[in-house]
mmCIF file with all atom_site columns, C-alpha atoms in Angstrom:
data_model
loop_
_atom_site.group_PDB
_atom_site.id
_atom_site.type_symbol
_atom_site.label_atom_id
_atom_site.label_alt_id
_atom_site.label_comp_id
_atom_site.label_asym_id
_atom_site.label_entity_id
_atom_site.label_seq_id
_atom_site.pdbx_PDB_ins_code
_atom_site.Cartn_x
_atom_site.Cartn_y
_atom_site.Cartn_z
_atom_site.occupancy
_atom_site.B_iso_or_equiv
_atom_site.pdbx_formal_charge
_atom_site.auth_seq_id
_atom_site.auth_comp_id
_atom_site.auth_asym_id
_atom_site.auth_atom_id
_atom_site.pdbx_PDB_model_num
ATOM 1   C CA . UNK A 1 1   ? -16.824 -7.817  -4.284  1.00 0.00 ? 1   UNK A CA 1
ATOM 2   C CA . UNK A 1 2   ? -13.499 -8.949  -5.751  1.00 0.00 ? 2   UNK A CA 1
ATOM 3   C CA . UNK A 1 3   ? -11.086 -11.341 -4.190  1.00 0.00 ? 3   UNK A CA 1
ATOM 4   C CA . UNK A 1 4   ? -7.135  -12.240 -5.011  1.00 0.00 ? 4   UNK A CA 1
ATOM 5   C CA . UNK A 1 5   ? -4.954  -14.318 -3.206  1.00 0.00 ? 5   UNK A CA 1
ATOM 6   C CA . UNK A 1 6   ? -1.418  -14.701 -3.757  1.00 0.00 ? 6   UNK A CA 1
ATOM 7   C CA . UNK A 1 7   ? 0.044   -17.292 -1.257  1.00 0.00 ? 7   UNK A CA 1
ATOM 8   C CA . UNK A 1 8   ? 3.955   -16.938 -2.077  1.00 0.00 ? 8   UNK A CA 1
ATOM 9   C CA . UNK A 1 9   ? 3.221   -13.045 -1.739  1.00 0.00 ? 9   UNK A CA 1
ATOM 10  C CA . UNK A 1 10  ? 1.711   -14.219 1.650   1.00 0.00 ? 10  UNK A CA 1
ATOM 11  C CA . UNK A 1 11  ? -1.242  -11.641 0.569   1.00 0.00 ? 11  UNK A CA 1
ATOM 12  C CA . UNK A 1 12  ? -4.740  -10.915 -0.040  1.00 0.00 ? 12  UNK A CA 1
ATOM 13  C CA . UNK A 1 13  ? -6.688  -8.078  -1.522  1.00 0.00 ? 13  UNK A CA 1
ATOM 14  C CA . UNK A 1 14  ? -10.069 -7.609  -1.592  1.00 0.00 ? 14  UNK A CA 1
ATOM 15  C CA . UNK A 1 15  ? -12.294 -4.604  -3.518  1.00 0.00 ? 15  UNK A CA 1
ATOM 16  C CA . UNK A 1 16  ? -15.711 -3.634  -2.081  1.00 0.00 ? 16  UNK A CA 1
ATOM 17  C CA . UNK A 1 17  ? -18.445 -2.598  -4.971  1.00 0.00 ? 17  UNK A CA 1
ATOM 18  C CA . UNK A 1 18  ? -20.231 -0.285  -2.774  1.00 0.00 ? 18  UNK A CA 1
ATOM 19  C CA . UNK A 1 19  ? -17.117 2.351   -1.339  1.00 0.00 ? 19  UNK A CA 1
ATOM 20  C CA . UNK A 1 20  ? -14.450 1.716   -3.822  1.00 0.00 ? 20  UNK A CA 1
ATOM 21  C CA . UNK A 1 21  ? -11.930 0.800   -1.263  1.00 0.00 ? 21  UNK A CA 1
ATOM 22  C CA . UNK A 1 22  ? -9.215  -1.896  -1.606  1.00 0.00 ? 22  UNK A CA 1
ATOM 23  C CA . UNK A 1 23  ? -8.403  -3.706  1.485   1.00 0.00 ? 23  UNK A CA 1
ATOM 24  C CA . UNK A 1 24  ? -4.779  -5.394  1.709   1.00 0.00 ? 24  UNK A CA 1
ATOM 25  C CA . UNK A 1 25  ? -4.426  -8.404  3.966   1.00 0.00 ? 25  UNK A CA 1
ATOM 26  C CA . UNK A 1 26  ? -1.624  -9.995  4.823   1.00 0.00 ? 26  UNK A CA 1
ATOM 27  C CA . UNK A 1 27  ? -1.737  -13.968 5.614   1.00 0.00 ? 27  UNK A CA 1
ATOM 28  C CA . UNK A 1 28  ? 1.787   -14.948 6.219   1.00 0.00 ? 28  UNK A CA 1
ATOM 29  C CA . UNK A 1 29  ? 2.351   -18.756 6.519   1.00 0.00 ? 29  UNK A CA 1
ATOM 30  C CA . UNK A 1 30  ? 1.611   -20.508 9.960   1.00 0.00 ? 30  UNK A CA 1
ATOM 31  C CA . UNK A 1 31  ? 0.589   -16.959 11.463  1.00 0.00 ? 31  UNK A CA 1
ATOM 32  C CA . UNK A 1 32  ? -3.628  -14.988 11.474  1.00 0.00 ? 32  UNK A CA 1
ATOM 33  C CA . UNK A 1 33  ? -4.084  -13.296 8.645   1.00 0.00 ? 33  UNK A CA 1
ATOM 34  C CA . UNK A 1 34  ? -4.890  -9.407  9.309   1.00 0.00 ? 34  UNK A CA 1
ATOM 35  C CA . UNK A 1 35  ? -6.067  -6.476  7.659   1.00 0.00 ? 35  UNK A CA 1
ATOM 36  C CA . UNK A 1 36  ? -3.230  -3.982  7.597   1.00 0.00 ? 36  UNK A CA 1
ATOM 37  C CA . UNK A 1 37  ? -4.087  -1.484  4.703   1.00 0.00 ? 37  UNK A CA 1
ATOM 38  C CA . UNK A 1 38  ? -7.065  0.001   3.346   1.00 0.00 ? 38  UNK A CA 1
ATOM 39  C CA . UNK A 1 39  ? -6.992  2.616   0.350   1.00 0.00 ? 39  UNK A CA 1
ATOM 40  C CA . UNK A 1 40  ? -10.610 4.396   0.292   1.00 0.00 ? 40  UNK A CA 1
ATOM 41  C CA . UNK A 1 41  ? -12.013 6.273   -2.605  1.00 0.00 ? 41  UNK A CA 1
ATOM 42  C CA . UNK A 1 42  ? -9.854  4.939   -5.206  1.00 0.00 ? 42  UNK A CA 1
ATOM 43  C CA . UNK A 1 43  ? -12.118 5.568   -8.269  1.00 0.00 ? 43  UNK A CA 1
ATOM 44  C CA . UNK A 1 44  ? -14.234 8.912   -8.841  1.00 0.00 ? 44  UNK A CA 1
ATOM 45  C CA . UNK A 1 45  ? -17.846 8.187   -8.304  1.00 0.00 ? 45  UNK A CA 1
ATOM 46  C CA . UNK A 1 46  ? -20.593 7.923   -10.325 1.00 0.00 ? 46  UNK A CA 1
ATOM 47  C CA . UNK A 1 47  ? -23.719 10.406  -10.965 1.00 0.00 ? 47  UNK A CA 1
ATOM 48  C CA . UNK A 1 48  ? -25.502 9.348   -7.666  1.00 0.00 ? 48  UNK A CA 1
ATOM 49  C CA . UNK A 1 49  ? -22.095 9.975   -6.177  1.00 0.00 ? 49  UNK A CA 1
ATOM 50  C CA . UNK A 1 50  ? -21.337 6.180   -5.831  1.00 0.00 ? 50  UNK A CA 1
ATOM 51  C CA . UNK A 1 51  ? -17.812 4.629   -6.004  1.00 0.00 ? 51  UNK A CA 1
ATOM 52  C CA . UNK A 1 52  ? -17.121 0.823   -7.008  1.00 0.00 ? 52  UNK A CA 1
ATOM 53  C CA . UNK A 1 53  ? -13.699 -1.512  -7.068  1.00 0.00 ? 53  UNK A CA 1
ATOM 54  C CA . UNK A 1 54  ? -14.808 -4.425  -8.711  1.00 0.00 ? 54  UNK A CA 1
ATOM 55  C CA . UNK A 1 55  ? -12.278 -7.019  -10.320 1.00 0.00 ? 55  UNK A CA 1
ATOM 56  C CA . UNK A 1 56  ? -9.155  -7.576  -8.968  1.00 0.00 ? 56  UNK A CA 1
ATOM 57  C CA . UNK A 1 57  ? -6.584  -9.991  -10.063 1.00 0.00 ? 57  UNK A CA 1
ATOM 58  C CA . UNK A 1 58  ? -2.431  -10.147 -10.285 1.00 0.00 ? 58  UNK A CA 1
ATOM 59  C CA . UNK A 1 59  ? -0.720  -9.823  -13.317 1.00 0.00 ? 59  UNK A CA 1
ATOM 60  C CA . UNK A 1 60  ? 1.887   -13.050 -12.343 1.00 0.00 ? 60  UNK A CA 1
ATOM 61  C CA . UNK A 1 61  ? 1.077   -14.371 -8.742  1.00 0.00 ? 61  UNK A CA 1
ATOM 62  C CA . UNK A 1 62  ? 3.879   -16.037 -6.859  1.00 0.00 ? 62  UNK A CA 1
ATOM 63  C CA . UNK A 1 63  ? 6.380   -13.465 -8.279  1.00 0.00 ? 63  UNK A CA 1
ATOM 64  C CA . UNK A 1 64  ? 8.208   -11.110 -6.292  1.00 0.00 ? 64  UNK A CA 1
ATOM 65  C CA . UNK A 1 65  ? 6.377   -7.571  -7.035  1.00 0.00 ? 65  UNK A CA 1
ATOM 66  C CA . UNK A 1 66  ? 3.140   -9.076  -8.304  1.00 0.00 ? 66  UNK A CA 1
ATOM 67  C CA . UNK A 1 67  ? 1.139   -5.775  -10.292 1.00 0.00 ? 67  UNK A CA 1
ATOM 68  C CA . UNK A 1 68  ? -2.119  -6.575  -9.096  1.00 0.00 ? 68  UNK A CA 1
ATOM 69  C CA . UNK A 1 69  ? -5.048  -4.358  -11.454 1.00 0.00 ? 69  UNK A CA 1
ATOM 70  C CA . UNK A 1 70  ? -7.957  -3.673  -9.679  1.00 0.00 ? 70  UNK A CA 1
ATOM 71  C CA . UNK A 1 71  ? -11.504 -2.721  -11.871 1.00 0.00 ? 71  UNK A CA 1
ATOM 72  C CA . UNK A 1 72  ? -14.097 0.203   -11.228 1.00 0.00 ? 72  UNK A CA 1
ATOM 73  C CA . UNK A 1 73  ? -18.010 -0.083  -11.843 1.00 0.00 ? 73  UNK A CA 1
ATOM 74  C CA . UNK A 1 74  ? -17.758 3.714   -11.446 1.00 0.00 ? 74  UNK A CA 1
ATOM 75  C CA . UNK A 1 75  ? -15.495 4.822   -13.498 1.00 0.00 ? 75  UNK A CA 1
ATOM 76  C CA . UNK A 1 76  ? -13.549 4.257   -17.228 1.00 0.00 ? 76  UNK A CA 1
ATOM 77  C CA . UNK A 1 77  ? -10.004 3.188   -15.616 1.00 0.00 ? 77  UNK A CA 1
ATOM 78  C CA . UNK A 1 78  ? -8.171  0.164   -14.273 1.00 0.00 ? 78  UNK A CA 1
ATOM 79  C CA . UNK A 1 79  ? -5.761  1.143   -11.290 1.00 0.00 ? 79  UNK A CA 1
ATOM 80  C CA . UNK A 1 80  ? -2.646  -0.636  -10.435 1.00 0.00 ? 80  UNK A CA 1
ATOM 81  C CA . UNK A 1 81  ? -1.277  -1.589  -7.041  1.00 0.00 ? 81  UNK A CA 1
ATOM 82  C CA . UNK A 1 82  ? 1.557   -3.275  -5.654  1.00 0.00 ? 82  UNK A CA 1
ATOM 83  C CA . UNK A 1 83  ? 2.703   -4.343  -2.156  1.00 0.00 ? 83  UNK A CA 1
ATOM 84  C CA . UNK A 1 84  ? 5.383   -2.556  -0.319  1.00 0.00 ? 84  UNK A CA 1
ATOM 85  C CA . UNK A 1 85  ? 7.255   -4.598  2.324   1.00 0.00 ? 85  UNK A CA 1
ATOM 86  C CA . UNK A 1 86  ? 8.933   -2.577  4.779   1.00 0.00 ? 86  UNK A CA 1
ATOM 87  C CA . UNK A 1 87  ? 12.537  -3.386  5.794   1.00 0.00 ? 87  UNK A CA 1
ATOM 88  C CA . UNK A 1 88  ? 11.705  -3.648  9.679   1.00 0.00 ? 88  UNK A CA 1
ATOM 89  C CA . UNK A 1 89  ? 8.657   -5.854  10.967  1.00 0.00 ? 89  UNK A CA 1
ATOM 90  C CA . UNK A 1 90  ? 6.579   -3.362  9.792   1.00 0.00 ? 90  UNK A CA 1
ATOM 91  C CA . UNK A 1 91  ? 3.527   -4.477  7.767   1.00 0.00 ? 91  UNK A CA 1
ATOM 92  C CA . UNK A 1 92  ? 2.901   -4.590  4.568   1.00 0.00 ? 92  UNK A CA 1
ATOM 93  C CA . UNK A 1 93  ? 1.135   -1.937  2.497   1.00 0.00 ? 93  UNK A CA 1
ATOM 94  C CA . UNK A 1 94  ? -0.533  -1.050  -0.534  1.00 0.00 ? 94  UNK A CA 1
ATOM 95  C CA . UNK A 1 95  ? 1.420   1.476   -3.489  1.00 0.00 ? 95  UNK A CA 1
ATOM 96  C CA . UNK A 1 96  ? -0.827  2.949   -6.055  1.00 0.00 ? 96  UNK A CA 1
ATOM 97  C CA . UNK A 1 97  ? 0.504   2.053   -9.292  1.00 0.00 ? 97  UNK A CA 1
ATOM 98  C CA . UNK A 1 98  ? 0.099   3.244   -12.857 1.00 0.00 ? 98  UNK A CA 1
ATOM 99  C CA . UNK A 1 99  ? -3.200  3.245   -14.415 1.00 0.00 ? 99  UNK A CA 1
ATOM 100 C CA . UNK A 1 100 ? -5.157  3.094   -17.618 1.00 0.00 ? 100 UNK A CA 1
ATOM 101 C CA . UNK A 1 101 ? -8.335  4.076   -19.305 1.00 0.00 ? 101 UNK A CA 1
ATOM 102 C CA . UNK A 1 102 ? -10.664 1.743   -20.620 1.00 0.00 ? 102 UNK A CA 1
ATOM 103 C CA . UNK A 1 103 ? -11.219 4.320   -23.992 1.00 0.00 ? 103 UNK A CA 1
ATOM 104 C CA . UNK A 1 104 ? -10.978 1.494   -27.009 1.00 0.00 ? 104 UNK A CA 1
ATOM 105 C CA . UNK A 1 105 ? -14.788 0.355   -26.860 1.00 0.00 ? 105 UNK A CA 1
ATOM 106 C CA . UNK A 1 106 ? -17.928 2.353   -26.156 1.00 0.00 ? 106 UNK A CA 1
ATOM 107 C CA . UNK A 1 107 ? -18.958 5.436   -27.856 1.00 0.00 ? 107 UNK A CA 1
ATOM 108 C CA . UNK A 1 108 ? -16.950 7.869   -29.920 1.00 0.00 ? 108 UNK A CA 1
ATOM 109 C CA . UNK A 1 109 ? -14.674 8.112   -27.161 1.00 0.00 ? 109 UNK A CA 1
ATOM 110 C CA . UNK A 1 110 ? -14.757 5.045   -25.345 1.00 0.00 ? 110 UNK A CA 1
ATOM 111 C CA . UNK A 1 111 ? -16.006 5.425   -21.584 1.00 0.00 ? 111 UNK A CA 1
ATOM 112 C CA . UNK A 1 112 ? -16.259 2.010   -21.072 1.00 0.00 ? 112 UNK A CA 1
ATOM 113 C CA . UNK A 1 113 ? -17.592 1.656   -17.600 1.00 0.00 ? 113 UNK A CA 1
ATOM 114 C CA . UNK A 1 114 ? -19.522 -0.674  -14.883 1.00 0.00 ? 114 UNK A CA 1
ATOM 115 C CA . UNK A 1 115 ? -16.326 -3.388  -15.423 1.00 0.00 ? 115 UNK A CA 1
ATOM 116 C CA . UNK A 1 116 ? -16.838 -6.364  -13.521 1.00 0.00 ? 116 UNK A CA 1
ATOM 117 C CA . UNK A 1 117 ? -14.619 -9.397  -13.655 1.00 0.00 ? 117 UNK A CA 1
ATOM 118 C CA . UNK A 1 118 ? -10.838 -9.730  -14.506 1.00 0.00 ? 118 UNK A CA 1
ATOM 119 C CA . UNK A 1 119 ? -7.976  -12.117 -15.191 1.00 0.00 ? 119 UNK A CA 1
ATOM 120 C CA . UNK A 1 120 ? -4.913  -12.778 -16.893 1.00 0.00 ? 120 UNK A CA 1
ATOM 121 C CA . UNK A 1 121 ? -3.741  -15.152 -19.278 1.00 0.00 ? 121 UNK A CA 1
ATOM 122 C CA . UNK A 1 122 ? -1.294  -17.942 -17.519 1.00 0.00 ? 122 UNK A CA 1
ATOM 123 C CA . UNK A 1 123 ? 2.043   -16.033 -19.017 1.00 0.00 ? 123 UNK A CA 1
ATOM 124 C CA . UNK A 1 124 ? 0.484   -12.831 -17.838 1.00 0.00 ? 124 UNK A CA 1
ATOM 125 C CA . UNK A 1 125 ? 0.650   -11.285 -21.178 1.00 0.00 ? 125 UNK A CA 1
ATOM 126 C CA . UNK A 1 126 ? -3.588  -10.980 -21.368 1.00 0.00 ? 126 UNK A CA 1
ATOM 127 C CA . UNK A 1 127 ? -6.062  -9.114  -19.272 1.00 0.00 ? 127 UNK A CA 1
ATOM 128 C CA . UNK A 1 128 ? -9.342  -10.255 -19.721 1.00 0.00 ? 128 UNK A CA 1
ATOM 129 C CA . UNK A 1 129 ? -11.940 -8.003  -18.407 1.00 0.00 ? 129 UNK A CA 1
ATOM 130 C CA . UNK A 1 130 ? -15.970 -7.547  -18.136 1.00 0.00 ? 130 UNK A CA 1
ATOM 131 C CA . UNK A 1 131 ? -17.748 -4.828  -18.906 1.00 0.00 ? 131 UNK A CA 1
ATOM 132 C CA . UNK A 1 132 ? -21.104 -4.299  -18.692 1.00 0.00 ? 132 UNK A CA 1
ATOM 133 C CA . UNK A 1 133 ? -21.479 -0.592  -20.084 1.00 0.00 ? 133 UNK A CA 1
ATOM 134 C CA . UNK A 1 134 ? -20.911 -1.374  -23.387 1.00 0.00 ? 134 UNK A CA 1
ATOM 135 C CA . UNK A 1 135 ? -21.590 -5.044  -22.630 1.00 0.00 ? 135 UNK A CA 1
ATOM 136 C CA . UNK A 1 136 ? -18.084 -6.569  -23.481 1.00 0.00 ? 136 UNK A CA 1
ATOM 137 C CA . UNK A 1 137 ? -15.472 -8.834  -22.965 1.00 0.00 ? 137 UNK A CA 1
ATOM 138 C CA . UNK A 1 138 ? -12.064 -6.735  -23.483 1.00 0.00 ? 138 UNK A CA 1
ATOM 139 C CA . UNK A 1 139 ? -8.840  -8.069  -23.950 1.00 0.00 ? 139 UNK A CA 1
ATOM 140 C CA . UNK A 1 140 ? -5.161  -6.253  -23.573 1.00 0.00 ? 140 UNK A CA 1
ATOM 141 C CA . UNK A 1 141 ? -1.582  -6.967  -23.897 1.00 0.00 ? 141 UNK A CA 1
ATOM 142 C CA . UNK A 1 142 ? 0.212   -6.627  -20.153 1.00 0.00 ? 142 UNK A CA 1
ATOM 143 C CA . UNK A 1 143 ? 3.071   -7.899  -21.710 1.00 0.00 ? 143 UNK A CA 1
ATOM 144 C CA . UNK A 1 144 ? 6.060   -6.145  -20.047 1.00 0.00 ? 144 UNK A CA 1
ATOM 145 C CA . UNK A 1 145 ? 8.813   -3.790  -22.143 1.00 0.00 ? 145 UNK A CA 1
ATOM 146 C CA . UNK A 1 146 ? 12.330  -3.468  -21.095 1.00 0.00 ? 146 UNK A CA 1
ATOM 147 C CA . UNK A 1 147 ? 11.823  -1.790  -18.354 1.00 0.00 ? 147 UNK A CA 1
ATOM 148 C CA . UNK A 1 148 ? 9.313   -3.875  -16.859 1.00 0.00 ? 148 UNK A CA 1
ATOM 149 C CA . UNK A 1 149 ? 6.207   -2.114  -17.575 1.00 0.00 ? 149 UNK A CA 1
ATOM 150 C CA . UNK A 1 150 ? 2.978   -3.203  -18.853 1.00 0.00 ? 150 UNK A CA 1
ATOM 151 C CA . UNK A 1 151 ? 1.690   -2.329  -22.303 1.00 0.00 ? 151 UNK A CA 1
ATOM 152 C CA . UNK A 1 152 ? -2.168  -2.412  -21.229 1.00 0.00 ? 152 UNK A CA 1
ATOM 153 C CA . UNK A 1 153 ? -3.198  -1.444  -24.405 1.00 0.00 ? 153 UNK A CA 1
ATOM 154 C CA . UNK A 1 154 ? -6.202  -2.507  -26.391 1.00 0.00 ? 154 UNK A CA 1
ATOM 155 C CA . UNK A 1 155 ? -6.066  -6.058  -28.302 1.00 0.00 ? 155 UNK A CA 1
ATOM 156 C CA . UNK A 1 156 ? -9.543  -6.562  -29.318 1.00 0.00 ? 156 UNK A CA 1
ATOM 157 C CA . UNK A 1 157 ? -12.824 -6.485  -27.746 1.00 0.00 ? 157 UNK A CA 1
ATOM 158 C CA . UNK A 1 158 ? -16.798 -8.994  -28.041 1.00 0.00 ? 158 UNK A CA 1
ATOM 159 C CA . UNK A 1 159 ? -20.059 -8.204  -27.087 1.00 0.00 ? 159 UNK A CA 1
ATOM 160 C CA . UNK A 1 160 ? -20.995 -10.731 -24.356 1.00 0.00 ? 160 UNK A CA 1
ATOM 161 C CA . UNK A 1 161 ? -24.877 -10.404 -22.338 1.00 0.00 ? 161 UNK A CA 1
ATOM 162 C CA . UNK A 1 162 ? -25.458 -7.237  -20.875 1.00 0.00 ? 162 UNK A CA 1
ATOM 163 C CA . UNK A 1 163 ? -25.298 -8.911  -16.793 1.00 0.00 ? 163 UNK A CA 1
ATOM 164 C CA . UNK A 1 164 ? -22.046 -10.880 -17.254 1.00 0.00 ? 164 UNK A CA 1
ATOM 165 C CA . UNK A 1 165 ? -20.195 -10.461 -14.368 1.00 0.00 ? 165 UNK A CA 1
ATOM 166 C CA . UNK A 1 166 ? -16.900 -13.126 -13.904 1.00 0.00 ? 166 UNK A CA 1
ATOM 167 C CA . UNK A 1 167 ? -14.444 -14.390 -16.147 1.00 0.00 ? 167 UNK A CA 1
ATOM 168 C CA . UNK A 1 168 ? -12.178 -17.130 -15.912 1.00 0.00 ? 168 UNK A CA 1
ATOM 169 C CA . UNK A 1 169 ? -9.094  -18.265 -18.526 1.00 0.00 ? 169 UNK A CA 1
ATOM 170 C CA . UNK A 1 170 ? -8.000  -21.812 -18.995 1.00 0.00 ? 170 UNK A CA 1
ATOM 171 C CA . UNK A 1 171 ? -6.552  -24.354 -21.625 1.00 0.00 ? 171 UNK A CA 1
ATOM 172 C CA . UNK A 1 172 ? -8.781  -26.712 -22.060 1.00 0.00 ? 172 UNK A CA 1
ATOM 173 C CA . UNK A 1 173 ? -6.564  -28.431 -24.647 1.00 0.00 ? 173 UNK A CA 1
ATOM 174 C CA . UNK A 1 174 ? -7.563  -26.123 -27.266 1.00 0.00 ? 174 UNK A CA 1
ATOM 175 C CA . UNK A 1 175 ? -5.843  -22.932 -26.226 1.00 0.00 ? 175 UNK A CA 1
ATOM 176 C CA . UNK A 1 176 ? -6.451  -20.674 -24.385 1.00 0.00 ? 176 UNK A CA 1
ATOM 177 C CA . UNK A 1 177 ? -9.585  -19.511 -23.636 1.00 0.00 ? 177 UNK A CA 1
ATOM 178 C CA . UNK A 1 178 ? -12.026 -16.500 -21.765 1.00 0.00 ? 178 UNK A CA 1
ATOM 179 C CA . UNK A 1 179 ? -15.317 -18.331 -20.022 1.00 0.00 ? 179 UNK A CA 1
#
């Protein structure tokens, strides 16, 4: 469903809507790209017993340790992942990261679910991210503390139509803006 490409990472992960798997591939320069890691069942499924990895999208591509978020259409919660690179010739794999509940909008107690589309601000300070259950365009700050974690917490949220599904962010000379 969901495609990122990082070319100085010499990677590519993509998120299928109908297992909730993430697929790593890795596309060194000059050299096939292959599928070398697949994480299944990362998200709990829904009622009908359904799982769905929807968004995905890297917090600052063409940086060493890129956090790369991945979305869910199944569940309230945005999972992290980075790449490991082994030491030998040994390829690279996926590391579960830190994750985060999507509990600001929606409800009494959030449960914002069915999230679509994702992306980040240029600095990588803003995820932008779809939801379709409450229909909503969400914003948070990612900007990084001392230690070099993200904040991911809530900086404001819109109602947007109920099918939305992508999201891009660009400066079109007057600031930055979510389309």
């Amino acid at each position: 469903f969901g495609v990122f490409a990082d070319s100085a990472g010499e990677f590519a992960m993509v998120t299928h809507l109908t297992t909730g798997a993430v697929t790593l591939i890795n596309s060194p320069k000059n050299e096939n790209a292959t599928i070398v890691d697949i994480t299944a069942s990362v998200f709990l499924p829904d009622q009908n017993g359904l799982r769905g990895a929807t968004g995905v999208a890297g917090r600052s591509p063409k940086t060493a340790n890129d956090i790369v978020y991945v979305a869910s259409r199944t569940e309230d919660r945005v999972q992290t992942f980075t790449v490991g690179r082994p030491p030998n010739d040994a390829g690279p794999y996926l590391l579960a990261g830190d994750y985060f509940f999507l509990d600001f909008v929606g409800g009494n107690t959030g449960n914002s679910v069915d999230s679509r589309g994702i992306a980040f601000s240029p600095t990588g300070d803003r995820l932008y991210l779809v939801n379709r259950r409450p229909p909503s365009l969400q914003v948070l700050d990612t900007s990084l503390n001392e230690q070099g974690v993200p904040a991911n917490k809530p900086l404001g949220a819109t109602d947007i139509c109920r099918q939305a599904s992508t999201v891009t962010v660009a400066d079109s000379g007057d600031g930055e803006r979510a389309y």
